[in-house]
XYZ file of C-alpha atoms in Angstrom:
580
model
C 0.030 0.077 -0.043
C 1.484 3.347 -1.019
C 1.963 6.086 1.631
C 1.825 9.749 1.133
C 4.627 11.600 2.843
C 3.432 14.863 4.307
C 6.297 17.098 3.839
C 7.974 19.704 1.587
C 8.596 19.026 -2.117
C 12.062 17.355 -2.664
C 13.562 20.502 -4.229
C 12.442 22.536 -1.175
C 13.577 19.883 1.144
C 17.093 19.707 -0.464
C 17.347 23.570 -0.253
C 16.343 23.403 3.446
C 18.922 20.768 4.117
C 21.675 22.701 2.409
C 20.672 25.884 4.362
C 20.743 24.070 7.707
C 23.998 22.271 7.154
C 25.515 25.605 6.011
C 24.313 27.174 9.370
C 25.832 24.220 11.288
C 29.228 24.826 9.472
C 29.062 28.526 10.180
C 28.289 27.843 13.681
C 31.288 25.546 14.032
C 33.613 28.062 12.246
C 32.377 30.812 14.705
C 34.235 28.825 17.507
C 36.878 26.853 15.528
C 37.864 28.735 12.382
C 41.661 28.132 12.724
C 41.455 24.453 13.736
C 39.147 23.864 10.813
C 41.557 25.633 8.409
C 44.303 23.298 9.707
C 41.996 20.388 9.012
C 41.402 21.502 5.355
C 45.145 21.870 4.890
C 45.842 18.394 6.264
C 43.144 16.990 4.152
C 44.749 18.687 1.089
C 48.159 17.126 1.914
C 46.562 13.732 2.618
C 44.795 13.870 -0.770
C 48.028 14.784 -2.629
C 49.894 11.991 -0.846
C 47.200 9.495 -1.972
C 47.375 10.571 -5.567
C 51.152 10.349 -5.651
C 50.939 6.950 -4.260
C 48.360 5.956 -6.811
C 50.684 7.203 -9.770
C 53.755 5.443 -8.451
C 53.006 2.170 -10.435
C 53.611 4.051 -13.649
C 56.953 5.280 -12.419
C 57.931 1.786 -11.154
C 56.939 0.038 -14.444
C 57.949 2.566 -17.114
C 60.949 4.085 -15.410
C 62.458 1.123 -13.569
C 61.105 -2.504 -14.318
C 60.790 -2.043 -18.107
C 64.165 -0.425 -18.685
C 65.887 -2.849 -16.378
C 64.228 -5.875 -18.077
C 65.298 -4.512 -21.518
C 68.907 -3.563 -20.460
C 69.523 -6.379 -17.953
C 70.810 -3.780 -15.418
C 70.813 -4.680 -11.716
C 71.263 -1.043 -10.537
C 68.461 -0.435 -8.047
C 69.872 2.835 -6.605
C 67.338 5.128 -8.516
C 64.390 2.745 -7.599
C 65.498 2.879 -3.927
C 65.608 6.619 -4.216
C 62.124 6.799 -5.391
C 60.857 4.265 -2.921
C 62.322 6.318 -0.062
C 60.614 9.418 -1.494
C 57.258 7.529 -1.767
C 57.558 6.281 1.865
C 58.229 9.833 3.090
C 55.219 11.173 1.199
C 52.841 8.433 2.265
C 54.141 8.768 5.885
C 53.269 12.535 5.715
C 49.863 11.532 4.363
C 49.300 9.120 7.278
C 50.337 11.855 9.801
C 48.178 14.578 8.266
C 45.185 12.155 8.159
C 45.592 11.292 11.786
C 46.055 14.958 12.691
C 42.892 16.097 10.988
C 40.764 13.289 12.392
C 41.963 14.025 15.859
C 41.415 17.757 15.497
C 37.792 17.155 14.248
C 37.057 15.085 17.331
C 37.823 18.060 19.444
C 36.033 20.423 17.009
C 32.887 18.300 16.921
C 32.698 17.826 20.719
C 33.459 21.415 21.418
C 30.791 22.634 18.866
C 28.149 20.372 20.465
C 29.069 21.674 23.947
C 28.713 25.153 22.665
C 25.430 24.326 20.953
C 24.017 22.874 24.120
C 25.213 25.761 26.205
C 23.619 28.323 23.741
C 20.444 26.247 23.656
C 20.243 26.320 27.447
C 20.904 30.010 27.615
C 18.159 30.662 24.947
C 15.855 28.295 26.856
C 16.308 30.268 30.038
C 15.073 33.428 28.194
C 11.993 31.914 26.863
C 8.506 32.734 28.210
C 6.494 30.278 30.203
C 4.082 29.917 27.412
C 6.700 28.008 25.350
C 7.080 25.372 28.089
C 3.254 25.133 28.463
C 2.728 24.473 24.791
C 5.665 22.059 24.167
C 6.129 18.676 25.794
C 9.058 18.545 28.155
C 10.244 15.183 26.454
C 10.392 16.868 23.110
C 12.489 19.719 24.454
C 14.891 17.176 26.151
C 15.028 15.274 22.800
C 16.536 18.354 21.126
C 19.385 18.422 23.594
C 19.975 14.665 23.286
C 18.841 13.056 20.105
C 18.927 16.011 17.620
C 22.248 17.493 18.852
C 23.765 14.045 18.759
C 22.700 13.650 15.109
C 25.351 16.478 14.452
C 28.116 14.416 15.935
C 28.511 12.185 12.923
C 28.124 15.297 10.576
C 30.891 17.164 12.245
C 33.422 14.532 13.120
C 33.118 12.372 9.930
C 30.777 13.531 7.161
C 32.207 17.110 6.626
C 35.824 16.074 6.672
C 35.091 12.956 4.485
C 33.184 15.016 1.908
C 35.988 17.659 1.842
C 38.661 14.865 1.476
C 36.593 13.040 -1.281
C 36.128 16.314 -3.313
C 39.742 17.146 -3.108
C 40.840 13.619 -3.958
C 38.473 13.526 -6.919
C 39.746 16.754 -8.317
C 43.446 15.903 -7.774
C 42.789 12.471 -9.350
C 40.883 13.916 -12.255
C 43.732 16.303 -13.114
C 46.185 13.516 -12.850
C 44.060 11.251 -15.068
C 43.590 14.001 -17.685
C 47.437 14.433 -17.766
C 47.992 10.791 -18.077
C 45.399 9.858 -20.791
C 42.454 12.026 -21.692
C 40.747 9.274 -23.694
C 40.643 6.847 -20.594
C 39.532 9.731 -18.376
C 36.345 10.019 -20.410
C 35.375 6.495 -19.509
C 35.830 7.218 -15.865
C 33.892 10.464 -15.988
C 30.909 8.743 -17.781
C 30.709 6.043 -15.136
C 31.089 8.597 -12.426
C 28.159 10.463 -13.922
C 25.993 7.306 -13.649
C 27.057 6.930 -9.987
C 26.160 10.508 -9.237
C 22.752 10.038 -10.842
C 22.080 6.920 -8.854
C 23.250 8.683 -5.565
C 20.954 11.678 -6.170
C 17.919 9.519 -6.647
C 18.624 7.154 -3.768
C 19.483 9.939 -1.384
C 16.258 11.597 -2.274
C 14.372 8.350 -1.371
C 16.229 7.685 1.909
C 16.383 11.317 2.797
C 12.785 11.866 3.273
C 12.496 8.962 5.572
C 15.507 10.192 7.661
C 13.514 13.407 8.077
C 10.533 11.425 9.185
C 12.684 9.605 11.779
C 13.136 13.042 13.629
C 9.414 14.097 13.494
C 7.407 10.917 13.647
C 7.625 8.841 16.809
C 4.710 6.555 16.213
C 6.026 5.243 12.954
C 9.676 5.429 13.813
C 10.364 1.738 13.042
C 8.687 1.946 9.571
C 10.536 5.266 8.816
C 13.909 3.901 9.931
C 13.440 0.582 7.939
C 12.702 2.469 4.781
C 15.463 5.042 5.355
C 17.999 2.315 5.847
C 16.674 0.233 2.998
C 17.413 2.913 0.457
C 20.664 3.994 2.143
C 22.040 0.461 2.299
C 21.289 -0.299 -1.325
C 23.216 2.791 -2.469
C 26.740 1.621 -1.590
C 26.666 -1.847 -3.307
C 25.085 -0.408 -6.377
C 27.742 2.332 -6.568
C 30.455 -0.120 -5.766
C 29.447 -2.422 -8.632
C 29.317 0.584 -11.119
C 32.720 1.334 -9.843
C 33.892 -2.098 -10.683
C 32.304 -1.943 -14.174
C 34.343 1.379 -14.728
C 37.422 -0.354 -13.398
C 36.902 -3.313 -15.960
C 36.175 -1.067 -18.827
C 39.282 1.077 -18.096
C 41.444 -2.111 -17.883
C 40.015 -3.660 -21.154
C 40.163 -0.338 -23.183
C 43.675 0.429 -21.737
C 45.002 -2.978 -22.582
C 43.740 -2.698 -26.158
C 45.279 0.621 -26.593
C 48.543 -0.448 -25.040
C 48.809 -3.640 -27.148
C 48.269 -1.666 -30.295
C 50.428 1.171 -29.244
C 47.646 3.661 -29.516
C 47.208 7.062 -27.654
C 50.615 6.752 -25.980
C 49.347 4.151 -23.576
C 51.977 1.960 -21.923
C 51.765 -0.929 -19.370
C 52.493 1.560 -16.666
C 49.851 3.831 -17.840
C 47.176 1.041 -17.735
C 48.289 -0.219 -14.289
C 48.262 3.312 -12.945
C 45.051 4.320 -14.486
C 43.001 1.387 -13.045
C 44.261 2.449 -9.731
C 43.359 6.076 -10.378
C 39.937 5.026 -11.587
C 39.281 3.415 -8.189
C 40.613 6.493 -6.503
C 38.185 8.606 -8.624
C 35.064 6.512 -8.143
C 35.564 5.608 -4.455
C 35.016 9.155 -3.274
C 31.625 9.131 -4.993
C 30.598 6.105 -3.045
C 31.983 7.626 0.097
C 30.151 10.893 -0.402
C 26.986 9.039 -1.204
C 27.216 7.250 2.078
C 27.870 10.518 3.894
C 24.885 12.371 2.223
C 22.462 10.062 4.212
C 24.103 11.056 7.431
C 24.061 14.737 6.147
C 20.234 14.625 5.545
C 19.686 12.920 8.845
C 21.748 15.654 10.627
C 19.800 18.338 8.710
C 16.504 16.965 10.119
C 18.114 17.157 13.641
C 19.569 20.588 13.004
C 16.108 21.884 11.956
C 14.696 21.061 15.407
C 17.784 22.431 17.263
C 17.603 25.765 15.370
C 13.913 26.044 15.814
C 14.467 26.133 19.451
C 17.481 28.371 19.041
C 15.405 30.818 17.081
C 12.605 31.125 19.451
C 11.864 34.635 20.503
C 12.964 35.353 24.032
C 10.510 36.758 26.572
C 9.955 40.453 25.940
C 10.370 42.891 28.826
C 9.468 46.563 28.262
C 9.292 47.390 31.862
C 11.258 50.216 33.314
C 10.246 50.526 36.923
C 12.921 48.934 39.047
C 13.080 48.120 42.800
C 15.622 48.287 45.535
C 15.398 47.047 49.029
C 12.450 49.245 49.991
C 10.874 51.156 47.105
C 9.981 51.076 43.498
C 12.008 53.525 41.453
C 9.619 55.004 38.828
C 11.089 57.320 36.049
C 8.741 59.498 34.313
C 10.123 60.056 30.900
C 7.689 62.930 29.915
C 8.391 65.045 32.906
C 11.968 63.998 33.246
C 11.480 62.960 36.917
C 11.734 60.008 39.204
C 9.337 59.124 41.984
C 9.641 56.463 44.595
C 6.937 54.317 45.823
C 7.163 52.221 48.928
C 7.546 48.395 48.299
C 4.528 47.055 50.289
C 2.949 44.300 48.252
C -0.474 45.816 47.530
C -2.035 43.993 44.466
C -5.192 45.174 42.501
C -6.777 43.179 39.572
C -9.264 45.449 37.789
C -11.796 43.657 35.533
C -9.113 41.257 34.016
C -9.809 38.956 31.140
C -7.334 36.396 29.972
C -6.936 33.415 27.519
C -4.038 31.260 26.724
C -5.336 31.527 23.194
C -6.928 34.713 21.813
C -10.059 32.708 20.783
C -10.624 31.063 24.177
C -10.878 33.280 27.218
C -10.372 31.351 30.494
C -10.640 34.178 33.049
C -13.559 36.597 32.897
C -13.986 39.940 34.758
C -11.637 39.132 37.656
C -11.523 41.913 40.081
C -9.866 41.822 43.529
C -7.966 43.981 45.988
C -5.291 42.740 48.251
C -4.034 45.320 50.884
C -0.507 45.027 52.004
C -0.220 42.164 54.567
C -3.586 40.544 53.746
C -4.060 36.916 53.028
C -6.210 36.176 50.034
C -7.254 32.623 49.408
C -8.436 31.057 46.043
C -10.605 27.986 46.206
C -12.433 25.903 43.573
C -12.204 22.858 41.362
C -9.264 21.974 39.278
C -9.187 24.178 36.217
C -11.182 26.899 37.634
C -8.422 29.494 37.129
C -6.749 29.783 40.528
C -3.137 29.118 39.436
C -3.743 31.327 36.269
C -4.450 34.340 38.304
C -1.072 33.997 40.190
C 0.594 33.495 36.720
C -0.730 36.769 35.599
C 0.454 38.575 38.765
C 3.897 37.263 38.056
C 3.545 38.336 34.379
C 4.248 34.799 33.111
C 1.376 35.702 30.704
C 0.014 39.119 29.783
C -3.629 39.769 30.247
C -6.076 40.300 27.333
C -8.058 43.112 29.075
C -8.238 44.978 32.227
C -5.444 46.085 34.539
C -3.110 44.617 37.245
C -1.495 47.183 39.554
C 1.263 46.309 42.118
C 1.688 49.056 44.771
C -0.570 51.322 42.526
C 1.924 50.767 39.616
C 0.720 49.066 36.260
C 2.738 45.673 36.281
C 3.451 46.202 32.586
C 5.708 49.086 33.706
C 7.611 47.010 36.101
C 10.803 45.217 34.954
C 9.835 41.489 35.096
C 12.938 40.553 37.022
C 12.236 43.036 39.652
C 8.537 42.163 39.822
C 9.277 38.497 40.219
C 12.019 38.964 42.761
C 9.439 40.829 44.901
C 7.112 37.801 44.801
C 8.052 34.775 46.772
C 6.571 31.402 45.683
C 6.088 28.112 47.404
C 4.611 25.426 45.096
C 3.283 21.936 45.402
C 6.271 20.451 43.586
C 9.649 21.285 45.326
C 12.716 21.127 43.228
C 16.110 20.998 45.002
C 19.440 21.122 43.247
C 22.621 19.036 43.691
C 24.370 21.009 46.374
C 24.365 21.574 50.095
C 21.233 22.453 52.199
C 22.765 25.944 52.581
C 23.183 26.421 48.965
C 19.614 25.355 48.248
C 18.270 27.845 50.786
C 20.502 30.551 49.248
C 18.957 29.938 45.915
C 16.087 32.282 47.075
C 18.634 35.190 47.295
C 22.066 34.365 45.796
C 23.842 37.166 47.781
C 22.448 35.929 51.053
C 24.993 35.161 53.969
C 25.087 32.006 55.947
C 23.553 33.825 58.768
C 20.542 34.947 56.714
C 20.148 31.431 55.437
C 19.993 30.081 58.977
C 17.665 32.802 60.116
C 15.222 31.929 57.190
C 15.471 28.226 58.044
C 14.492 29.188 61.646
C 11.555 31.235 60.505
C 10.519 28.412 58.263
C 10.581 25.880 61.071
C 13.307 23.935 59.110
C 16.329 24.492 61.434
C 15.590 21.642 63.660
C 15.609 18.852 61.167
C 18.524 20.480 59.272
C 20.791 20.295 62.292
C 19.875 16.628 62.680
C 21.188 15.797 59.238
C 24.690 14.095 58.996
C 26.483 17.350 58.113
C 23.838 19.884 59.131
C 23.540 22.734 56.736
C 26.549 21.370 54.738
C 24.782 18.096 53.982
C 24.912 17.376 50.349
C 21.502 16.931 48.586
C 21.279 14.870 45.400
C 18.515 13.594 43.099
C 16.168 16.471 43.679
C 16.546 15.971 47.556
C 15.507 12.387 47.456
C 17.241 11.767 50.847
C 14.680 14.136 52.518
C 10.960 13.518 53.141
C 8.413 15.567 51.262
C 7.671 17.658 54.444
C 11.398 18.401 54.803
C 11.683 19.448 51.207
C 8.645 21.713 51.531
C 10.265 23.362 54.687
C 13.444 24.116 52.564
C 11.199 25.577 49.889
C 9.772 27.903 52.615
C 13.117 28.758 53.919
C 14.202 29.639 50.305
C 11.378 32.006 50.027
C 11.954 33.422 53.477
C 15.539 34.277 52.800
C 14.455 36.558 49.771
C 12.287 38.432 52.282
C 9.604 39.460 49.625
C 6.692 41.684 50.424
C 4.234 39.387 48.751
C 3.860 35.552 48.606
C 2.189 32.956 46.405
C 1.496 29.556 47.983
C 0.150 27.209 45.364
C -1.047 23.955 46.878
C 1.939 24.031 49.220
C 0.687 21.386 51.634
C -1.323 19.138 49.295
C 1.392 16.576 48.879
C 2.141 15.934 52.616
C 0.190 14.094 55.379
C -1.896 15.913 57.796
C 0.625 15.399 60.718
C 3.484 16.946 58.701
C 1.157 19.577 57.480
C 0.981 21.092 60.925
C 4.830 21.617 61.053
C 4.773 23.030 57.519
C 1.787 25.247 58.226
C 3.581 26.727 61.241
C 6.470 27.543 58.978
C 4.231 29.125 56.373
C 2.376 31.083 59.023
C 5.516 32.558 60.238
C 6.520 33.432 56.587
C 3.145 35.035 55.776
C 3.261 37.308 58.787
C 3.322 40.939 57.518
C 3.300 39.902 53.824
C 0.631 40.012 51.198
C -0.163 36.390 50.522
C -2.131 34.494 47.896
C -2.997 31.066 48.822
C -4.238 28.246 46.667
C -5.362 25.182 48.560
C -7.548 22.162 48.222
C -7.578 21.648 51.962
C -10.060 24.322 52.992
C -8.933 24.092 56.669
C -5.808 25.974 55.676
C -7.707 29.000 54.346
C -10.035 29.577 57.199
C -8.057 32.381 58.637
C -7.780 34.191 55.285
C -8.864 37.932 55.120
C -10.864 37.094 52.001
C -11.597 33.974 50.234
C -12.426 33.919 46.499
C -14.470 31.069 45.275
C -13.738 30.291 41.603
C -15.713 28.400 38.950
C -14.948 28.288 35.273
C -12.772 31.189 35.243
C -15.086 33.600 37.335
C -15.111 34.662 40.912
C -18.591 33.507 42.051
C -18.230 34.235 45.793
C -15.952 36.198 47.943
C -15.752 36.937 51.723
C -14.378 35.655 55.030
C -14.851 32.036 55.946
C -17.623 32.779 58.379
C -19.496 35.016 55.791
C -19.286 32.255 53.126
C -20.368 29.596 55.552
C -23.398 31.649 56.628
C -24.252 32.328 52.948
C -24.456 28.524 52.330
C -23.291 28.834 48.784
C -20.794 27.093 46.754
C -18.079 27.508 49.527
C -20.324 26.000 52.069
C -20.923 22.993 49.834
C -17.121 22.596 49.330
C -16.424 22.973 53.021
C -19.196 20.705 54.344
C -19.416 18.321 51.475
C -23.125 19.040 51.469
C -23.863 19.391 47.721
C -27.597 20.016 46.789
C -28.899 17.723 44.085
């Protein structure tokens, strides 16, 4: 059953592959221009040495063996001199071949290291939306599988193709000098090989592309890609042997009849040159499949590399105590105390323009107040906190932070002023002290210890084998979930932010551990504006205001007592008494 490949036309695909490989080469040259120039010079020397070795049979037969047979001379001095010269040339070729291969190993590994570093730096600058719309596995695949496809390209395919092209040119010139007539035979068979290579590479290439983009049919794509790729070498090899045989037969006929200046040495040398001329075509045809495969990987690599970084047009900055607000029109600067007051005024938002998920959200959080969001999963609770952080920009309405439109605030400063404790705590490989310091990179040891005491984490930390110097690995796998959460609270505490976001911070721990964690969070929340998202409604009873959300709207708001008295949605959630 025939299968239609959903991809660009072959001509466009070839142009895309050439453009991508050209970009890979330019990327490599950006870091390794001099080493690569040395590689090209070494390849040139290697190719010349190979051609000299291939033409030596003519010298051996015509200049030494034939004259010695005719004269009966036993003087091997000139032959020995030529042999020594040949050995020196071939040894030079071996040394330069080893040199360029060794250099290309360093160049390829170094280029991939730079590529991964640049990819990571670009990824750090991307907006949250990119990670919400791309599977994490696909992103990791770019760093592993797709970058790795460039290893073969850089370390073998590029130098092999350069070597083959230089060898072909040097061999062709030598062949033309030796005998133009026999050269025509080699060129004609080479054209046939190139035609076969072009067609089979086209067939295998499209399936190599599918290997990179189609996981569900990977086996079928790989099978077809390898089928055409593996057929190419034996076909070209047999065409090469046909060319070899034709040159030998025609050369022998010409030599026997004394035509076209062909000698025995010419025939012997020419059949060797013929193989040297056709072998590079076979080698290049084999590398073309790796090149096409690498182009498919390079496409995904550069798609990530070319993603637009998160834009930040904010200009209001913060120091320890105030927002620094420059007014360009008046040429003045005003300072607004950093307190943590947040206002959402009639905010609408949608992850896509055609689908609004938050409708007419309005709330006011005075400095130091605790605001809770409750409701079913998908009601929009976390989305509101994402908007306060400006992980996404709103579709309509306004959000003000300390009476300043958050669009005017530099994102880095805005987010630094908002502490976050999430349901999933991520710890890094490093000491406990270093993990706490992640909340404020310039924090002293004393500040970290004070934050741990505030978070109720100091007690268990000091019981660890090396206390604050205990090494954590595997995302803190040697700690309990409650201990990990206490470190997250300490991390937020060391930053000393005026506002906090607690998103399901106690949902993954048992009720007994929750009391310890809740005590740490209560200490952290004291005097700070706090937004709490929680499924356990017992943790939000003491909130200044509880927002009940449903399908992106605030349907109820008030204190715990007010909402219980109203016997609405919150009452049903709290008591489990749902009306039919």
